[in-house]
Amino acid sequence: MAEGRQTVVIVRHGRTEWSAAGRHTGRTDLSLIDEGRRGAADLGGWLAARSFDTVWTSPLRRAADTCALAGYGDHAEVIEDLVEWDYGELEGRTNAEIV
């Protein structure tokens, strides 16, 4: 990498029951489903070839678990401001239910 140049890698959390169903998931604290856990572990293999000065995670379970399963749980700093959108009354609804 060129001197002074930085790369930012952004990773979305693994699949949850709501994301699999197309539901808007904001601040509801959902766990990963098996598919999400496998994906997070697979992500760890892809990320292992890289080194990071800093790793951040949302405090929500789905993000923190993805981070841990990818192998970065011990290095991650929990950042409260990284929680998802507040969908309000639209939380948990699908696009079809909203339209």
Short mmCIF file of N, CA and C in Angstrom, two decimals:
data_model
loop_
_atom_site.label_atom_id
_atom_site.label_comp_id
_atom_site.label_asym_id
_atom_site.label_seq_id
_atom_site.Cartn_x
_atom_site.Cartn_y
_atom_site.Cartn_z
N MET A 1 0.84 -1.17 0.00
CA MET A 1 0.00 0.00 0.00
C MET A 1 0.89 1.24 0.00
N ALA A 2 0.46 2.24 -0.71
CA ALA A 2 1.22 3.49 -0.80
C ALA A 2 1.28 4.17 0.56
N GLU A 3 2.40 4.84 0.81
CA GLU A 3 2.58 5.52 2.08
C GLU A 3 1.49 6.57 2.29
N GLY A 4 0.93 6.59 3.49
CA GLY A 4 -0.10 7.57 3.82
C GLY A 4 -1.50 7.18 3.34
N ARG A 5 -1.59 6.10 2.61
CA ARG A 5 -2.88 5.68 2.08
C ARG A 5 -3.52 4.68 3.04
N GLN A 6 -4.81 4.84 3.28
CA GLN A 6 -5.53 3.95 4.18
C GLN A 6 -6.68 3.28 3.44
N THR A 7 -7.01 2.10 3.88
CA THR A 7 -8.15 1.37 3.33
C THR A 7 -9.13 1.11 4.45
N VAL A 8 -10.38 1.32 4.16
CA VAL A 8 -11.45 1.05 5.12
C VAL A 8 -12.24 -0.14 4.58
N VAL A 9 -12.45 -1.13 5.41
CA VAL A 9 -13.24 -2.29 5.05
C VAL A 9 -14.50 -2.26 5.91
N ILE A 10 -15.65 -2.25 5.26
CA ILE A 10 -16.93 -2.24 5.97
C ILE A 10 -17.59 -3.59 5.75
N VAL A 11 -17.99 -4.22 6.84
CA VAL A 11 -18.61 -5.54 6.78
C VAL A 11 -20.00 -5.46 7.39
N ARG A 12 -20.96 -6.00 6.67
CA ARG A 12 -22.33 -6.07 7.20
C ARG A 12 -22.44 -7.34 8.04
N HIS A 13 -23.27 -7.29 9.04
CA HIS A 13 -23.48 -8.45 9.91
C HIS A 13 -24.03 -9.64 9.11
N GLY A 14 -23.87 -10.82 9.68
CA GLY A 14 -24.41 -12.03 9.06
C GLY A 14 -25.94 -12.04 9.09
N ARG A 15 -26.49 -13.01 8.41
CA ARG A 15 -27.94 -13.11 8.23
C ARG A 15 -28.66 -13.42 9.54
N THR A 16 -29.76 -12.73 9.73
CA THR A 16 -30.66 -12.97 10.86
C THR A 16 -31.99 -13.47 10.31
N GLU A 17 -32.86 -13.89 11.18
CA GLU A 17 -34.19 -14.32 10.75
C GLU A 17 -34.91 -13.21 10.00
N TRP A 18 -34.79 -12.00 10.49
CA TRP A 18 -35.46 -10.87 9.84
C TRP A 18 -34.81 -10.51 8.51
N SER A 19 -33.50 -10.50 8.42
CA SER A 19 -32.87 -10.15 7.14
C SER A 19 -33.20 -11.22 6.10
N ALA A 20 -33.28 -12.48 6.51
CA ALA A 20 -33.64 -13.56 5.59
C ALA A 20 -35.07 -13.37 5.06
N ALA A 21 -35.94 -12.78 5.88
CA ALA A 21 -37.34 -12.56 5.50
C ALA A 21 -37.55 -11.21 4.84
N GLY A 22 -36.49 -10.41 4.69
CA GLY A 22 -36.63 -9.10 4.07
C GLY A 22 -37.25 -8.05 4.98
N ARG A 23 -37.15 -8.26 6.27
CA ARG A 23 -37.72 -7.31 7.23
C ARG A 23 -36.69 -6.23 7.57
N HIS A 24 -37.16 -5.02 7.72
CA HIS A 24 -36.28 -3.92 8.12
C HIS A 24 -35.86 -4.13 9.56
N THR A 25 -34.56 -4.24 9.75
CA THR A 25 -34.01 -4.49 11.08
C THR A 25 -33.16 -3.32 11.49
N GLY A 26 -33.63 -2.55 12.41
CA GLY A 26 -32.88 -1.42 12.90
C GLY A 26 -32.26 -1.74 14.24
N ARG A 27 -32.94 -1.34 15.27
CA ARG A 27 -32.36 -1.46 16.61
C ARG A 27 -32.80 -2.70 17.38
N THR A 28 -33.66 -3.52 16.78
CA THR A 28 -34.04 -4.77 17.42
C THR A 28 -32.81 -5.66 17.47
N ASP A 29 -32.50 -6.16 18.64
CA ASP A 29 -31.26 -6.90 18.83
C ASP A 29 -31.46 -8.39 18.55
N LEU A 30 -31.26 -8.78 17.30
CA LEU A 30 -31.48 -10.16 16.85
C LEU A 30 -30.18 -10.94 16.79
N SER A 31 -30.29 -12.23 16.98
CA SER A 31 -29.14 -13.12 16.85
C SER A 31 -28.99 -13.57 15.41
N LEU A 32 -27.82 -14.05 15.08
CA LEU A 32 -27.58 -14.63 13.77
C LEU A 32 -28.26 -15.99 13.67
N ILE A 33 -28.73 -16.33 12.47
CA ILE A 33 -29.20 -17.69 12.22
C ILE A 33 -28.00 -18.52 11.78
N ASP A 34 -28.18 -19.82 11.65
CA ASP A 34 -27.04 -20.69 11.29
C ASP A 34 -26.34 -20.22 10.03
N GLU A 35 -27.10 -19.82 9.00
CA GLU A 35 -26.51 -19.33 7.76
C GLU A 35 -25.63 -18.10 8.02
N GLY A 36 -26.09 -17.22 8.89
CA GLY A 36 -25.33 -16.03 9.24
C GLY A 36 -24.06 -16.35 10.00
N ARG A 37 -24.14 -17.35 10.86
CA ARG A 37 -22.96 -17.77 11.62
C ARG A 37 -21.91 -18.39 10.68
N ARG A 38 -22.37 -19.21 9.73
CA ARG A 38 -21.44 -19.81 8.76
C ARG A 38 -20.80 -18.73 7.89
N GLY A 39 -21.62 -17.77 7.45
CA GLY A 39 -21.10 -16.69 6.62
C GLY A 39 -20.07 -15.85 7.35
N ALA A 40 -20.32 -15.60 8.63
CA ALA A 40 -19.38 -14.81 9.43
C ALA A 40 -18.06 -15.56 9.60
N ALA A 41 -18.14 -16.85 9.83
CA ALA A 41 -16.92 -17.65 9.95
C ALA A 41 -16.16 -17.68 8.63
N ASP A 42 -16.89 -17.82 7.51
CA ASP A 42 -16.24 -17.79 6.19
C ASP A 42 -15.58 -16.44 5.94
N LEU A 43 -16.21 -15.39 6.38
CA LEU A 43 -15.66 -14.04 6.23
C LEU A 43 -14.30 -13.95 6.90
N GLY A 44 -14.16 -14.62 8.03
CA GLY A 44 -12.88 -14.62 8.73
C GLY A 44 -11.74 -15.11 7.86
N GLY A 45 -11.99 -16.11 7.03
CA GLY A 45 -10.96 -16.61 6.11
C GLY A 45 -10.56 -15.55 5.10
N TRP A 46 -11.53 -14.81 4.59
CA TRP A 46 -11.25 -13.76 3.62
C TRP A 46 -10.49 -12.60 4.26
N LEU A 47 -10.88 -12.26 5.49
CA LEU A 47 -10.23 -11.14 6.18
C LEU A 47 -8.85 -11.50 6.72
N ALA A 48 -8.58 -12.77 6.92
CA ALA A 48 -7.32 -13.19 7.55
C ALA A 48 -6.09 -12.75 6.76
N ALA A 49 -6.24 -12.53 5.48
CA ALA A 49 -5.11 -12.10 4.65
C ALA A 49 -4.80 -10.62 4.83
N ARG A 50 -5.58 -9.94 5.62
CA ARG A 50 -5.40 -8.50 5.82
C ARG A 50 -5.06 -8.23 7.28
N SER A 51 -4.42 -7.11 7.51
CA SER A 51 -4.20 -6.70 8.90
C SER A 51 -4.91 -5.36 9.10
N PHE A 52 -5.40 -5.17 10.30
CA PHE A 52 -6.17 -3.97 10.61
C PHE A 52 -5.58 -3.29 11.84
N ASP A 53 -5.47 -1.98 11.75
CA ASP A 53 -5.02 -1.19 12.90
C ASP A 53 -6.15 -1.07 13.92
N THR A 54 -7.37 -1.00 13.42
CA THR A 54 -8.53 -0.78 14.27
C THR A 54 -9.70 -1.62 13.77
N VAL A 55 -10.43 -2.22 14.69
CA VAL A 55 -11.65 -2.95 14.35
C VAL A 55 -12.75 -2.42 15.26
N TRP A 56 -13.85 -2.02 14.66
CA TRP A 56 -15.00 -1.51 15.41
C TRP A 56 -16.19 -2.41 15.15
N THR A 57 -17.08 -2.47 16.12
CA THR A 57 -18.34 -3.19 15.95
C THR A 57 -19.46 -2.45 16.66
N SER A 58 -20.63 -2.64 16.15
CA SER A 58 -21.85 -2.17 16.80
C SER A 58 -22.05 -2.99 18.07
N PRO A 59 -22.76 -2.45 19.05
CA PRO A 59 -23.04 -3.23 20.25
C PRO A 59 -24.14 -4.28 20.03
N LEU A 60 -24.84 -4.22 18.90
CA LEU A 60 -25.91 -5.18 18.66
C LEU A 60 -25.34 -6.57 18.45
N ARG A 61 -26.05 -7.56 18.98
CA ARG A 61 -25.60 -8.95 18.97
C ARG A 61 -25.19 -9.44 17.59
N ARG A 62 -26.00 -9.13 16.57
CA ARG A 62 -25.72 -9.65 15.23
C ARG A 62 -24.39 -9.14 14.70
N ALA A 63 -24.03 -7.91 15.02
CA ALA A 63 -22.77 -7.33 14.57
C ALA A 63 -21.60 -7.85 15.42
N ALA A 64 -21.77 -7.85 16.72
CA ALA A 64 -20.70 -8.31 17.61
C ALA A 64 -20.41 -9.79 17.38
N ASP A 65 -21.45 -10.60 17.16
CA ASP A 65 -21.25 -12.03 16.89
C ASP A 65 -20.56 -12.24 15.55
N THR A 66 -20.94 -11.46 14.53
CA THR A 66 -20.28 -11.56 13.23
C THR A 66 -18.79 -11.24 13.39
N CYS A 67 -18.49 -10.20 14.11
CA CYS A 67 -17.11 -9.80 14.35
C CYS A 67 -16.34 -10.91 15.07
N ALA A 68 -16.93 -11.49 16.10
CA ALA A 68 -16.27 -12.55 16.85
C ALA A 68 -16.06 -13.80 16.01
N LEU A 69 -17.09 -14.20 15.26
CA LEU A 69 -16.98 -15.41 14.44
C LEU A 69 -15.97 -15.24 13.30
N ALA A 70 -15.78 -14.00 12.87
CA ALA A 70 -14.78 -13.72 11.84
C ALA A 70 -13.37 -13.66 12.42
N GLY A 71 -13.27 -13.75 13.74
CA GLY A 71 -11.96 -13.80 14.39
C GLY A 71 -11.45 -12.50 14.96
N TYR A 72 -12.32 -11.51 15.07
CA TYR A 72 -11.87 -10.20 15.53
C TYR A 72 -12.52 -9.76 16.84
N GLY A 73 -13.23 -10.63 17.49
CA GLY A 73 -13.93 -10.27 18.72
C GLY A 73 -13.02 -9.74 19.81
N ASP A 74 -11.84 -10.32 19.93
CA ASP A 74 -10.90 -9.89 20.97
C ASP A 74 -10.23 -8.56 20.66
N HIS A 75 -10.29 -8.14 19.39
CA HIS A 75 -9.62 -6.91 18.97
C HIS A 75 -10.59 -5.75 18.75
N ALA A 76 -11.86 -6.04 18.77
CA ALA A 76 -12.86 -5.04 18.37
C ALA A 76 -13.21 -4.10 19.51
N GLU A 77 -13.40 -2.87 19.14
CA GLU A 77 -13.90 -1.85 20.07
C GLU A 77 -15.38 -1.65 19.76
N VAL A 78 -16.21 -1.76 20.78
CA VAL A 78 -17.64 -1.55 20.61
C VAL A 78 -17.90 -0.05 20.57
N ILE A 79 -18.54 0.38 19.48
CA ILE A 79 -18.86 1.79 19.29
C ILE A 79 -20.39 1.94 19.30
N GLU A 80 -20.90 2.57 20.33
CA GLU A 80 -22.36 2.71 20.48
C GLU A 80 -23.01 3.40 19.29
N ASP A 81 -22.31 4.35 18.67
CA ASP A 81 -22.87 5.09 17.54
C ASP A 81 -23.00 4.25 16.28
N LEU A 82 -22.55 3.01 16.29
CA LEU A 82 -22.65 2.16 15.11
C LEU A 82 -23.94 1.33 15.07
N VAL A 83 -24.87 1.60 15.98
CA VAL A 83 -26.16 0.91 15.91
C VAL A 83 -26.86 1.31 14.62
N GLU A 84 -27.81 0.50 14.21
CA GLU A 84 -28.49 0.72 12.94
C GLU A 84 -29.53 1.83 13.04
N TRP A 85 -30.16 2.09 11.89
CA TRP A 85 -31.22 3.10 11.83
C TRP A 85 -32.33 2.77 12.82
N ASP A 86 -33.01 3.80 13.26
CA ASP A 86 -34.21 3.62 14.06
C ASP A 86 -35.39 3.70 13.10
N TYR A 87 -35.97 2.56 12.75
CA TYR A 87 -37.07 2.52 11.79
C TYR A 87 -38.42 2.86 12.42
N GLY A 88 -38.43 3.04 13.73
CA GLY A 88 -39.69 3.40 14.40
C GLY A 88 -40.76 2.36 14.14
N GLU A 89 -41.94 2.82 13.73
CA GLU A 89 -43.07 1.91 13.52
C GLU A 89 -42.86 0.98 12.33
N LEU A 90 -41.86 1.23 11.52
CA LEU A 90 -41.58 0.37 10.36
C LEU A 90 -40.64 -0.79 10.71
N GLU A 91 -40.13 -0.78 11.93
CA GLU A 91 -39.23 -1.83 12.39
C GLU A 91 -39.91 -3.20 12.25
N GLY A 92 -39.22 -4.14 11.61
CA GLY A 92 -39.73 -5.49 11.48
C GLY A 92 -40.65 -5.71 10.30
N ARG A 93 -40.95 -4.66 9.56
CA ARG A 93 -41.87 -4.78 8.41
C ARG A 93 -41.07 -4.97 7.13
N THR A 94 -41.72 -5.58 6.15
CA THR A 94 -41.11 -5.76 4.83
C THR A 94 -41.49 -4.58 3.94
N ASN A 95 -40.80 -4.42 2.82
CA ASN A 95 -41.15 -3.36 1.88
C ASN A 95 -42.60 -3.49 1.43
N ALA A 96 -43.06 -4.73 1.18
CA ALA A 96 -44.44 -4.95 0.73
C ALA A 96 -45.45 -4.48 1.78
N GLU A 97 -45.13 -4.64 3.05
CA GLU A 97 -46.03 -4.19 4.10
C GLU A 97 -46.02 -2.67 4.26
N ILE A 98 -44.94 -2.05 3.87
CA ILE A 98 -44.82 -0.60 4.02
C ILE A 98 -45.51 0.14 2.89
N VAL A 99 -45.39 -0.38 1.67
CA VAL A 99 -45.95 0.28 0.50
C VAL A 99 -47.41 0.11 0.52
#
